[in-house]
């Protein structure tokens, strides 16, 4: 009887030690920045939390994240998180049921956050950046002629990327032959046509699984972030239309265009929304390239 009691106490002590280890909080602060692409952070977007509850939310989220299987066609991350000596690229939005993250240098390996962790982290980000879906709650601030977004603004379409979606097979569920849909360029202005042509080429190369041609449509930084992948499994966009007027604006060092479309992949029942972001340098003879697809 006494021996059994001692064993029980030992088990309880070991279990308590394991739980304390798993649910420990190691760091003193967590730092978040909004991202323009995989390497460039948005100026003046850094936010630091030093309270224990906020740090715990981030630590638990990354510690208990589950690795996802398969490859993903991934857009640039909307957020970068620094926690102690570790850095994470974070994909999360108001509509995310599960956020996702990746460790730099380990591209191709994606982790999923739990529902509770996703909700807690989004609440912290929402409070910090005054995020309200895809809309803006204030006016953009002009700095040296280039549009900047202060911490009181919601993220712009270029950095408010949706949760990455695993790439789908180009075969439909009933094995039917899929034909890609394209945008009719003649319906657009001469200034807009190069953007439409890039979208159509991306649709074509995804359908045909032409990885090298697909990469050549992107800017240097966007292409570099994708070159570590072994390729794309491909899918077919079977319906597409432009949802809003195309926005083209001049920045300090380049031109930027945004095209929002609704599309259906592989003849699925429901459509999704994508935002294409294009960049063109101000050098003579420069051409438009895709900077991001959200």
Short mmCIF file of C-alpha atoms in Angstrom, two decimals:
data_model
loop_
_atom_site.label_atom_id
_atom_site.label_comp_id
_atom_site.label_asym_id
_atom_site.label_seq_id
_atom_site.Cartn_x
_atom_site.Cartn_y
_atom_site.Cartn_z
CA UNK A 1 0.00 0.00 0.00
CA UNK A 2 2.76 2.39 0.95
CA UNK A 3 4.75 1.48 -2.14
CA UNK A 4 1.75 2.13 -4.39
CA UNK A 5 1.24 5.50 -2.76
CA UNK A 6 4.89 6.43 -3.39
CA UNK A 7 4.60 5.37 -7.05
CA UNK A 8 1.44 7.44 -7.45
CA UNK A 9 3.18 10.49 -5.99
CA UNK A 10 6.09 9.93 -8.36
CA UNK A 11 3.80 9.74 -11.36
CA UNK A 12 2.03 12.93 -10.31
CA UNK A 13 5.36 14.74 -9.84
CA UNK A 14 6.62 13.62 -13.26
CA UNK A 15 3.33 14.61 -14.93
CA UNK A 16 3.44 18.01 -13.24
CA UNK A 17 7.05 18.52 -14.37
CA UNK A 18 6.13 17.64 -17.96
CA UNK A 19 3.18 20.03 -17.93
CA UNK A 20 5.33 22.81 -16.47
CA UNK A 21 7.88 22.24 -19.22
CA UNK A 22 5.29 22.22 -22.00
CA UNK A 23 3.46 25.30 -20.75
CA UNK A 24 6.47 27.33 -19.72
CA UNK A 25 6.95 30.92 -20.91
CA UNK A 26 10.60 31.49 -21.79
CA UNK A 27 10.79 34.89 -23.43
CA UNK A 28 10.49 38.45 -22.17
CA UNK A 29 8.99 40.02 -25.28
CA UNK A 30 7.56 39.32 -28.72
CA UNK A 31 8.03 41.62 -31.72
CA UNK A 32 5.81 41.72 -34.80
CA UNK A 33 6.30 43.54 -38.10
CA UNK A 34 4.06 43.69 -41.13
CA UNK A 35 5.75 42.48 -44.30
CA UNK A 36 5.86 43.79 -47.87
CA UNK A 37 7.38 40.54 -49.14
CA UNK A 38 9.36 37.62 -47.73
CA UNK A 39 12.35 39.79 -46.83
CA UNK A 40 11.20 43.42 -46.60
CA UNK A 41 9.28 44.71 -43.59
CA UNK A 42 6.89 47.64 -43.76
CA UNK A 43 8.54 50.75 -42.25
CA UNK A 44 7.25 51.89 -38.83
CA UNK A 45 5.11 48.77 -38.44
CA UNK A 46 6.98 47.20 -35.51
CA UNK A 47 4.94 46.35 -32.41
CA UNK A 48 6.40 44.92 -29.18
CA UNK A 49 4.54 43.09 -26.41
CA UNK A 50 6.18 42.62 -23.02
CA UNK A 51 3.25 41.41 -20.90
CA UNK A 52 3.26 37.74 -19.97
CA UNK A 53 -0.19 36.91 -21.36
CA UNK A 54 0.60 38.21 -24.85
CA UNK A 55 3.96 36.46 -24.91
CA UNK A 56 2.30 33.23 -23.77
CA UNK A 57 -0.22 33.43 -26.63
CA UNK A 58 2.55 33.59 -29.24
CA UNK A 59 4.79 30.99 -27.55
CA UNK A 60 1.99 28.43 -27.22
CA UNK A 61 0.85 29.06 -30.78
CA UNK A 62 4.24 28.24 -32.28
CA UNK A 63 5.12 25.51 -29.78
CA UNK A 64 1.95 23.51 -30.41
CA UNK A 65 1.61 24.23 -34.14
CA UNK A 66 1.06 21.14 -36.29
CA UNK A 67 3.13 20.47 -39.37
CA UNK A 68 1.09 20.33 -42.59
CA UNK A 69 1.71 17.75 -45.29
CA UNK A 70 2.29 18.51 -48.94
CA UNK A 71 3.42 21.56 -50.86
CA UNK A 72 1.77 24.95 -50.86
CA UNK A 73 1.49 27.78 -53.35
CA UNK A 74 2.34 30.47 -50.87
CA UNK A 75 2.00 34.23 -50.99
CA UNK A 76 4.26 36.62 -49.12
CA UNK A 77 3.56 36.61 -45.36
CA UNK A 78 1.59 39.51 -43.90
CA UNK A 79 3.53 39.33 -40.61
CA UNK A 80 6.96 38.45 -39.23
CA UNK A 81 7.28 37.47 -35.56
CA UNK A 82 10.48 37.53 -33.49
CA UNK A 83 10.32 35.50 -30.29
CA UNK A 84 13.62 35.27 -28.45
CA UNK A 85 16.20 33.91 -30.90
CA UNK A 86 13.55 32.54 -33.25
CA UNK A 87 11.78 34.21 -36.16
CA UNK A 88 8.56 33.08 -37.78
CA UNK A 89 6.67 34.10 -40.92
CA UNK A 90 2.99 34.30 -40.03
CA UNK A 91 -0.09 34.05 -42.26
CA UNK A 92 -3.25 35.10 -40.46
CA UNK A 93 -6.29 37.24 -41.15
CA UNK A 94 -9.69 38.02 -39.68
CA UNK A 95 -11.30 35.26 -41.73
CA UNK A 96 -8.68 32.65 -40.76
CA UNK A 97 -9.99 29.70 -38.81
CA UNK A 98 -6.43 28.44 -38.55
CA UNK A 99 -3.41 30.69 -38.95
CA UNK A 100 -0.22 29.27 -40.47
CA UNK A 101 3.46 29.89 -39.95
CA UNK A 102 6.81 28.96 -41.43
CA UNK A 103 10.37 29.14 -40.15
CA UNK A 104 12.73 31.10 -42.45
CA UNK A 105 15.26 28.79 -44.02
CA UNK A 106 12.80 25.90 -43.81
CA UNK A 107 10.64 26.91 -46.77
CA UNK A 108 8.19 24.30 -47.90
CA UNK A 109 7.41 23.21 -44.33
CA UNK A 110 4.22 24.89 -43.16
CA UNK A 111 2.69 24.68 -39.68
CA UNK A 112 -0.93 25.25 -38.67
CA UNK A 113 -2.03 27.12 -35.58
CA UNK A 114 -4.85 25.85 -33.41
CA UNK A 115 -8.20 27.65 -33.49
CA UNK A 116 -7.75 29.10 -30.01
CA UNK A 117 -4.23 30.33 -30.74
CA UNK A 118 -5.35 31.85 -34.04
CA UNK A 119 -8.12 33.76 -32.30
CA UNK A 120 -5.85 35.04 -29.51
CA UNK A 121 -3.10 36.20 -31.86
CA UNK A 122 -5.51 37.87 -34.26
CA UNK A 123 -7.07 39.74 -31.33
CA UNK A 124 -3.63 41.04 -30.35
CA UNK A 125 -2.86 42.09 -33.92
CA UNK A 126 -6.28 43.66 -34.34
CA UNK A 127 -5.78 45.73 -31.21
CA UNK A 128 -2.27 46.76 -32.27
CA UNK A 129 -2.99 47.64 -35.88
CA UNK A 130 -6.69 48.52 -35.65
CA UNK A 131 -7.35 45.90 -38.31
CA UNK A 132 -10.88 45.67 -39.59
CA UNK A 133 -11.10 42.99 -42.25
CA UNK A 134 -9.88 44.38 -45.54
CA UNK A 135 -11.18 47.91 -44.99
CA UNK A 136 -9.31 50.93 -43.66
CA UNK A 137 -10.31 52.93 -40.64
CA UNK A 138 -8.22 55.99 -41.40
CA UNK A 139 -6.42 57.87 -44.11
CA UNK A 140 -2.98 56.93 -45.37
CA UNK A 141 -0.15 59.14 -44.30
CA UNK A 142 2.19 60.56 -46.94
CA UNK A 143 5.91 60.47 -46.17
CA UNK A 144 8.36 61.89 -48.73
CA UNK A 145 5.76 61.44 -51.44
CA UNK A 146 5.43 57.67 -50.88
CA UNK A 147 2.40 56.10 -49.30
CA UNK A 148 3.03 54.71 -45.82
CA UNK A 149 0.64 53.01 -43.45
CA UNK A 150 0.76 53.87 -39.76
CA UNK A 151 0.10 51.42 -36.96
CA UNK A 152 -3.42 52.77 -36.58
CA UNK A 153 -4.31 51.67 -40.10
CA UNK A 154 -5.43 48.28 -41.30
CA UNK A 155 -2.99 46.40 -43.56
CA UNK A 156 -3.12 47.22 -47.27
CA UNK A 157 -3.88 44.49 -49.86
CA UNK A 158 -0.18 44.04 -50.62
CA UNK A 159 0.54 42.76 -47.13
CA UNK A 160 -2.82 41.48 -45.97
CA UNK A 161 -2.29 38.01 -47.46
CA UNK A 162 -4.75 35.21 -46.90
CA UNK A 163 -3.86 31.93 -45.25
CA UNK A 164 -1.76 29.87 -47.70
CA UNK A 165 -3.73 27.13 -49.44
CA UNK A 166 -2.24 23.75 -50.40
CA UNK A 167 -2.01 23.50 -54.15
CA UNK A 168 -4.68 21.40 -55.76
CA UNK A 169 -4.43 18.77 -58.45
CA UNK A 170 -5.18 19.84 -62.01
CA UNK A 171 -7.64 16.93 -62.26
CA UNK A 172 -11.23 17.50 -61.23
CA UNK A 173 -12.90 15.09 -58.78
CA UNK A 174 -14.75 13.29 -61.61
CA UNK A 175 -11.65 13.20 -63.84
CA UNK A 176 -13.15 15.54 -66.42
CA UNK A 177 -10.84 17.42 -68.76
CA UNK A 178 -10.41 20.97 -67.47
CA UNK A 179 -10.00 23.98 -69.72
CA UNK A 180 -8.54 27.21 -68.31
CA UNK A 181 -10.52 30.43 -68.42
CA UNK A 182 -8.88 33.71 -69.39
CA UNK A 183 -9.67 37.39 -69.13
CA UNK A 184 -10.54 39.19 -72.37
CA UNK A 185 -7.82 41.84 -72.68
CA UNK A 186 -9.75 43.89 -75.24
CA UNK A 187 -12.17 44.92 -72.47
CA UNK A 188 -9.41 46.87 -70.71
CA UNK A 189 -7.45 50.05 -71.36
CA UNK A 190 -4.02 50.08 -72.99
CA UNK A 191 -2.50 50.80 -69.58
CA UNK A 192 -4.30 47.83 -68.01
CA UNK A 193 -3.72 45.28 -70.78
CA UNK A 194 -0.16 44.27 -69.70
CA UNK A 195 -1.55 43.37 -66.26
CA UNK A 196 -4.33 41.27 -67.77
CA UNK A 197 -1.83 39.49 -70.00
CA UNK A 198 0.30 38.60 -66.97
CA UNK A 199 -2.74 37.18 -65.19
CA UNK A 200 -3.62 35.11 -68.26
CA UNK A 201 -0.05 33.81 -68.55
CA UNK A 202 -0.06 32.80 -64.89
CA UNK A 203 -3.31 30.89 -65.48
CA UNK A 204 -1.78 29.20 -68.52
CA UNK A 205 1.46 28.13 -66.80
CA UNK A 206 -0.35 26.86 -63.70
CA UNK A 207 -2.57 24.72 -65.91
CA UNK A 208 0.37 23.46 -67.98
CA UNK A 209 2.65 23.10 -64.91
CA UNK A 210 5.44 25.11 -66.55
CA UNK A 211 7.42 26.07 -63.47
CA UNK A 212 10.22 28.08 -65.10
CA UNK A 213 7.82 30.13 -67.22
CA UNK A 214 5.63 30.65 -64.15
CA UNK A 215 8.59 32.03 -62.15
CA UNK A 216 9.55 34.46 -64.90
CA UNK A 217 6.26 36.30 -64.41
CA UNK A 218 7.32 37.46 -60.93
CA UNK A 219 9.55 40.23 -59.62
CA UNK A 220 13.09 39.27 -58.61
CA UNK A 221 12.29 39.15 -54.89
CA UNK A 222 9.07 37.20 -55.38
CA UNK A 223 10.78 34.78 -57.75
CA UNK A 224 13.64 34.23 -55.31
CA UNK A 225 11.23 33.29 -52.54
CA UNK A 226 9.72 30.59 -54.76
CA UNK A 227 12.88 29.18 -56.33
CA UNK A 228 13.55 26.90 -53.36
CA UNK A 229 10.45 24.90 -54.21
CA UNK A 230 10.77 21.81 -56.39
CA UNK A 231 7.87 22.90 -58.59
CA UNK A 232 4.11 23.17 -58.69
CA UNK A 233 1.50 20.45 -58.86
CA UNK A 234 -0.73 22.83 -60.79
CA UNK A 235 -4.44 23.59 -60.87
CA UNK A 236 -6.78 25.03 -63.45
CA UNK A 237 -8.67 28.30 -63.09
CA UNK A 238 -11.94 27.49 -64.83
CA UNK A 239 -13.70 30.83 -64.25
CA UNK A 240 -12.34 34.32 -63.60
CA UNK A 241 -13.54 37.92 -63.66
CA UNK A 242 -12.25 41.26 -62.41
CA UNK A 243 -14.26 42.39 -59.40
CA UNK A 244 -13.22 46.02 -58.95
CA UNK A 245 -11.66 48.80 -61.03
CA UNK A 246 -7.93 48.24 -61.51
CA UNK A 247 -5.84 50.55 -59.32
CA UNK A 248 -2.55 51.84 -60.73
CA UNK A 249 -0.51 54.28 -58.67
CA UNK A 250 2.95 55.78 -58.62
CA UNK A 251 5.17 55.17 -55.60
CA UNK A 252 8.48 56.82 -54.83
CA UNK A 253 10.64 54.18 -56.48
CA UNK A 254 8.20 52.19 -58.63
CA UNK A 255 4.70 51.85 -60.06
CA UNK A 256 2.22 49.57 -58.33
CA UNK A 257 -1.02 48.06 -59.60
CA UNK A 258 -3.68 46.03 -57.81
CA UNK A 259 -6.23 43.79 -59.53
CA UNK A 260 -8.90 41.97 -57.54
CA UNK A 261 -10.55 38.97 -59.19
CA UNK A 262 -13.02 36.25 -58.30
CA UNK A 263 -12.12 32.83 -59.62
CA UNK A 264 -13.12 29.19 -59.55
CA UNK A 265 -10.51 26.44 -59.51
CA UNK A 266 -11.04 23.01 -61.05
CA UNK A 267 -14.77 23.63 -61.57
CA UNK A 268 -15.44 23.72 -57.84
CA UNK A 269 -18.85 24.80 -56.61
CA UNK A 270 -17.76 28.00 -54.91
CA UNK A 271 -15.55 30.88 -56.05
CA UNK A 272 -12.73 32.56 -54.18
CA UNK A 273 -11.21 36.02 -54.30
CA UNK A 274 -7.61 36.77 -55.23
CA UNK A 275 -5.69 40.03 -55.24
CA UNK A 276 -2.87 40.44 -57.76
CA UNK A 277 -0.20 43.00 -56.91
CA UNK A 278 2.10 44.16 -59.72
CA UNK A 279 5.28 46.24 -59.64
CA UNK A 280 7.17 48.05 -62.39
CA UNK A 281 10.36 49.99 -61.86
CA UNK A 282 10.79 53.50 -63.21
CA UNK A 283 13.74 52.51 -65.37
CA UNK A 284 13.33 53.01 -69.11
CA UNK A 285 11.92 49.91 -70.77
CA UNK A 286 10.85 48.28 -67.49
CA UNK A 287 7.94 45.86 -67.62
CA UNK A 288 5.24 44.90 -65.16
CA UNK A 289 5.87 41.82 -63.01
CA UNK A 290 3.77 40.05 -60.39
CA UNK A 291 4.88 40.97 -56.87
CA UNK A 292 2.29 38.94 -54.97
CA UNK A 293 -0.94 36.98 -55.36
CA UNK A 294 -3.16 37.01 -52.29
#
